[in-house]
Coordinates of C-alpha atoms in Angstrom, one line a residue:
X28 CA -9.3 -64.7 -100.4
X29 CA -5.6 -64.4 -100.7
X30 CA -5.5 -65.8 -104.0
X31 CA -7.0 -68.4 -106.4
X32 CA -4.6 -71.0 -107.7
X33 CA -3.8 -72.5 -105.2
X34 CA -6.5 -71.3 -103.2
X35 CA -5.2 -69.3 -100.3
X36 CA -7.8 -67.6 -97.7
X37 CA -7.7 -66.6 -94.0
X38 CA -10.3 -66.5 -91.7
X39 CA -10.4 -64.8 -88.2
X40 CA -11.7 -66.6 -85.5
X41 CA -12.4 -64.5 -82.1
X42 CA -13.4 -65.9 -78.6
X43 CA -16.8 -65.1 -77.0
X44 CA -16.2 -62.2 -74.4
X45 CA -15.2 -63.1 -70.7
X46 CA -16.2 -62.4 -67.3
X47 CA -14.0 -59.0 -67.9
X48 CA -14.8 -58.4 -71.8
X49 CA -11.7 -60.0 -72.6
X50 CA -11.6 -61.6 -75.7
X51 CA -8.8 -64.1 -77.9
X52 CA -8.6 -64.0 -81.5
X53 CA -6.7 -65.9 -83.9
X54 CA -6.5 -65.2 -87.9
X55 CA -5.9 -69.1 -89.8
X56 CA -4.5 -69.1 -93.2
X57 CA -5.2 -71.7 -94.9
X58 CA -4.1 -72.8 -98.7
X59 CA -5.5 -76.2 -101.1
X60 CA -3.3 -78.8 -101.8
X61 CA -4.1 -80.7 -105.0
X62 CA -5.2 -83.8 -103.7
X63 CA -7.2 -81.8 -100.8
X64 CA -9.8 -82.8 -98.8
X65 CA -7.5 -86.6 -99.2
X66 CA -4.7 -84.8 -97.9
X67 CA -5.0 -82.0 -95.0
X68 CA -4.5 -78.5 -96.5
X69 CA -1.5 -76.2 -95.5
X70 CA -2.3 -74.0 -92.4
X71 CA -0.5 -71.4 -89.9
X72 CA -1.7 -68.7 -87.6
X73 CA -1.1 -65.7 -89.5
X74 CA -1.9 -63.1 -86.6
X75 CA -3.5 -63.4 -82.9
X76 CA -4.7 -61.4 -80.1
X77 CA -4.1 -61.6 -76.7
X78 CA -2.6 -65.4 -77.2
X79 CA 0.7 -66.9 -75.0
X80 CA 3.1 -68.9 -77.0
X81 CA 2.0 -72.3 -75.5
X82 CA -1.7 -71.0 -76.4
X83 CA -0.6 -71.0 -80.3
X84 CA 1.3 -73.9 -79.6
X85 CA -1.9 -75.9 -78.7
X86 CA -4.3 -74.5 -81.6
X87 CA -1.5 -75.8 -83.9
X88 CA -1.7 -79.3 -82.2
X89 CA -5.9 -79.3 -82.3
X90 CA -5.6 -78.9 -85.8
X91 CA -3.0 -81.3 -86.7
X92 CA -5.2 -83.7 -84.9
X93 CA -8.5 -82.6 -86.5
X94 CA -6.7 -82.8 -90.1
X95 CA -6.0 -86.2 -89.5
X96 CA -9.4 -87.0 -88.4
X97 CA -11.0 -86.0 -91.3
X98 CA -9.0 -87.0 -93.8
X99 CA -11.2 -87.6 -97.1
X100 CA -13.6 -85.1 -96.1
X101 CA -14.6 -81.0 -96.5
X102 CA -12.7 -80.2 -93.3
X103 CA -12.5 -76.1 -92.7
X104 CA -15.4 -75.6 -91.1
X105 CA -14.3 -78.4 -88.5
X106 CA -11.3 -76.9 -88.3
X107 CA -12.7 -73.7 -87.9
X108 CA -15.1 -74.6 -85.2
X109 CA -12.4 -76.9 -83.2
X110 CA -10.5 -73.5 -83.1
X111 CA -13.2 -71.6 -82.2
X112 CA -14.4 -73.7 -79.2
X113 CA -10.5 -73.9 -78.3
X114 CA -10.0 -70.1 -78.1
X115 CA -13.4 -69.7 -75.8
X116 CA -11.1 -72.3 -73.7
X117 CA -8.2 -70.0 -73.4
X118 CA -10.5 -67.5 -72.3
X119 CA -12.1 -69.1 -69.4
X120 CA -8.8 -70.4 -68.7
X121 CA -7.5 -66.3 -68.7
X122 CA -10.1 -65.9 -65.9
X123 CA -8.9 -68.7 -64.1
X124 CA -5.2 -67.2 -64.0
X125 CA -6.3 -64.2 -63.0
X126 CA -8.3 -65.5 -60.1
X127 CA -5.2 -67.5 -59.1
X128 CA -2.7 -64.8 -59.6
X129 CA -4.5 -62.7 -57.3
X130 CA -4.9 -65.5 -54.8
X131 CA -1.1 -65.8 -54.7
X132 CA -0.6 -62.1 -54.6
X133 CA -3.0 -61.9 -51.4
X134 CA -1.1 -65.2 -49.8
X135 CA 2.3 -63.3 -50.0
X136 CA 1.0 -60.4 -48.6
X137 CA -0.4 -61.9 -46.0
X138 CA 2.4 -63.9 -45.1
X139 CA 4.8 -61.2 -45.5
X140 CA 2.5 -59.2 -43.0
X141 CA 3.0 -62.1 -40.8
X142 CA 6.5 -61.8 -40.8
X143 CA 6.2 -58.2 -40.2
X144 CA 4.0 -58.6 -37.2
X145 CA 5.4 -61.5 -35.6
X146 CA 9.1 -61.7 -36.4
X147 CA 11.4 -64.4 -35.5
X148 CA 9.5 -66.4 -33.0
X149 CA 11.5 -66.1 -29.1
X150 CA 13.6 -69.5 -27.9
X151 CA 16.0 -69.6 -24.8
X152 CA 18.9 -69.8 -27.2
X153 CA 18.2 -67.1 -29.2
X154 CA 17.5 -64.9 -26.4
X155 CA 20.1 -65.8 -24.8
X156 CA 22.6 -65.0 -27.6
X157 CA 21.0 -61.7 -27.7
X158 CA 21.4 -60.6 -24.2
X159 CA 25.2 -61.8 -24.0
X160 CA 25.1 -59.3 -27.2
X161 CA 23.3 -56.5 -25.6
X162 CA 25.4 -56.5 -22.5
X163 CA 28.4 -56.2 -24.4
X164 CA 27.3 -53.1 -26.0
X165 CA 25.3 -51.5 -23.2
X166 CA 28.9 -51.9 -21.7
X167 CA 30.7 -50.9 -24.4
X168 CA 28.3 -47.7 -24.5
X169 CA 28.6 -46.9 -21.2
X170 CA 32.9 -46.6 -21.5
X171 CA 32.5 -44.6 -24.2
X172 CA 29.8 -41.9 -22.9
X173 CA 32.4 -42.4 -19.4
X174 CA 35.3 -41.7 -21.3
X175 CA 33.9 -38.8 -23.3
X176 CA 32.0 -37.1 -19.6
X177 CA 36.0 -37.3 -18.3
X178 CA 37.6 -36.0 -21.3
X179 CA 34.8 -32.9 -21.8
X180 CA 35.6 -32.1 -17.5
X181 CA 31.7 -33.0 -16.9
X182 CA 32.1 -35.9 -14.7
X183 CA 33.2 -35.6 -10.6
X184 CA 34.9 -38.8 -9.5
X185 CA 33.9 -40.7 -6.4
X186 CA 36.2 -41.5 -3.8
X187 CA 35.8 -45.0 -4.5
X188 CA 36.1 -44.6 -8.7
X189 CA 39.5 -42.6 -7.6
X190 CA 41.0 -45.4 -5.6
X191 CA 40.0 -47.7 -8.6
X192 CA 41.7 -46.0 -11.2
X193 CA 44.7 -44.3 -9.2
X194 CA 45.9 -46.6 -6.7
X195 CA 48.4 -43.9 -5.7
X196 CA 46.0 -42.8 -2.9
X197 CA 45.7 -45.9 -1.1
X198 CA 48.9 -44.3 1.1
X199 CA 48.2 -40.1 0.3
X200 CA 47.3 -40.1 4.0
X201 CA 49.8 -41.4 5.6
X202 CA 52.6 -39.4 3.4
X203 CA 51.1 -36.3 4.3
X204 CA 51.3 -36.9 8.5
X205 CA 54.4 -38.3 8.0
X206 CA 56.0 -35.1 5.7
X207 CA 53.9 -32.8 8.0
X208 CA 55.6 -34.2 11.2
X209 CA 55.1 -31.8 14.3
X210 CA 54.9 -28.6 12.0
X211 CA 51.2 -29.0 12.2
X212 CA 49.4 -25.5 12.9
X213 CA 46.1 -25.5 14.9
X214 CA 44.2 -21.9 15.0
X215 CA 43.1 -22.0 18.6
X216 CA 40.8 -18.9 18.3
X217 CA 38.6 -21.8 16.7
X218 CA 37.7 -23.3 19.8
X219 CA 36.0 -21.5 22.5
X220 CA 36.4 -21.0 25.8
X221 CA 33.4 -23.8 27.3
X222 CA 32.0 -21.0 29.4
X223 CA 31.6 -19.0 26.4
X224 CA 29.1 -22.1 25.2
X225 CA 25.4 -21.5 26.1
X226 CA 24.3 -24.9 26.3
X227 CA 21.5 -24.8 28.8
X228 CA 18.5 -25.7 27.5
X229 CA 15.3 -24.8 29.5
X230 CA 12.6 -26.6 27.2
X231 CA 14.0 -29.8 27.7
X232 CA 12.9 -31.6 30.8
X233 CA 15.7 -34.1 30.7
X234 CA 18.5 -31.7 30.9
X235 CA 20.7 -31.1 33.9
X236 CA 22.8 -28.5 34.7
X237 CA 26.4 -29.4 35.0
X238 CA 28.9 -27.8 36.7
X239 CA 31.6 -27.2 34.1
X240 CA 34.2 -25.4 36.9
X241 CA 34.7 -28.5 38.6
X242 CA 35.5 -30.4 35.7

């Protein structure tokens, strides 16, 4: 009892425990009105437990609805037991959540592990666009690892690379014989006298002995 004129009392109302021990609980305060039970008494949820705002939302809405049905009658105890049934509700309907919650929490993981696993799915066009990508930067690369080889002295040229890049060359050649002229100097002592060459061979069964004077 709150207080005796007008009278003004609460009463708690708790849930029957859940699956998990879980449990709702609403405190009602209710107060007389003069001309109570013909009119509906005054009434609010002074405290809860564990209750969303559209869960007080619809205790408030049971009652308005059982105040009008009993108009003209002793009414808490209906009210009471309208709430009571209403809270055991909420809980079954916490379970449910929960069960569906998790159910969306292993859906996402699961699809998100798809998308891990599977990535974007392989068309013509797509690889396509990919490979004109790639080759553009395997190129790109391979001028730049080129470029720095050259530039750090580790790289040797091929004849064919140093035509490419100086075209210079194409005529080195001919310059030369034609600067040279008849100034040319041949070291004779590099060629022997033919005599001086032992060329007979006398395991092979095919060769013949020439006569080299005569020639």
């Amino acid at each position: 009892m709150l207080s005796d004129a007008p009278p003004c009392f609460t009463i708690t109302v708790t849930s029957d425990a859940g699956e998990n021990d879980e449990t709702v609980q609403a405190t009602l305060k209710f107060t007389y009105v003069d001309k109570y039970p013909d009119e509906a008494p005054s009434y609010e949820i002074d405290s809860q437990e564990n209750l969303e705002d559209n869960d007080i939302s619809d205790i408030i809405t049971l009652l308005d609805q059982q105040a009008e049905e009993n108009l003209g009658m002793v009414m808490i105890f209906t009210l009471v037991s309208a709430v009571q049934e209403k809270l055991n509700e909420i809980v079954d309907q916490i379970k449910t959540r929960k069960e569906e919650e998790k159910l969306q929490r292993e859906k996402e993981a699961e699809e998100a592990e798809k998308v891990l696993f599977h990535g974007t799915p392989v068309t013509i066009e797509n690889f396509l666009s990919w490979k004109a990508k790639f080759d553009i930067e395997l190129a790109e690369h391979k001028r730049k690892k080129q470029k720095e080889e050259e530039q750090a002295g580790k790289i040797k040229l091929t004849g064919k690379q140093l035509f490419e890049t100086d075209h210079n060359l194409d005529t080195s050649d001919i310059k030369f014989l034609e600067e040279a002229g008849n100034s040319v100097e041949v070291d004779e002592s590099l060629f022997q006298e033919m005599d001086d060459l032992e060329l007979e061979d006398d395991d092979d069964p095919d060769y013949n002995t020439v006569n080299l004077d005569s020639e």
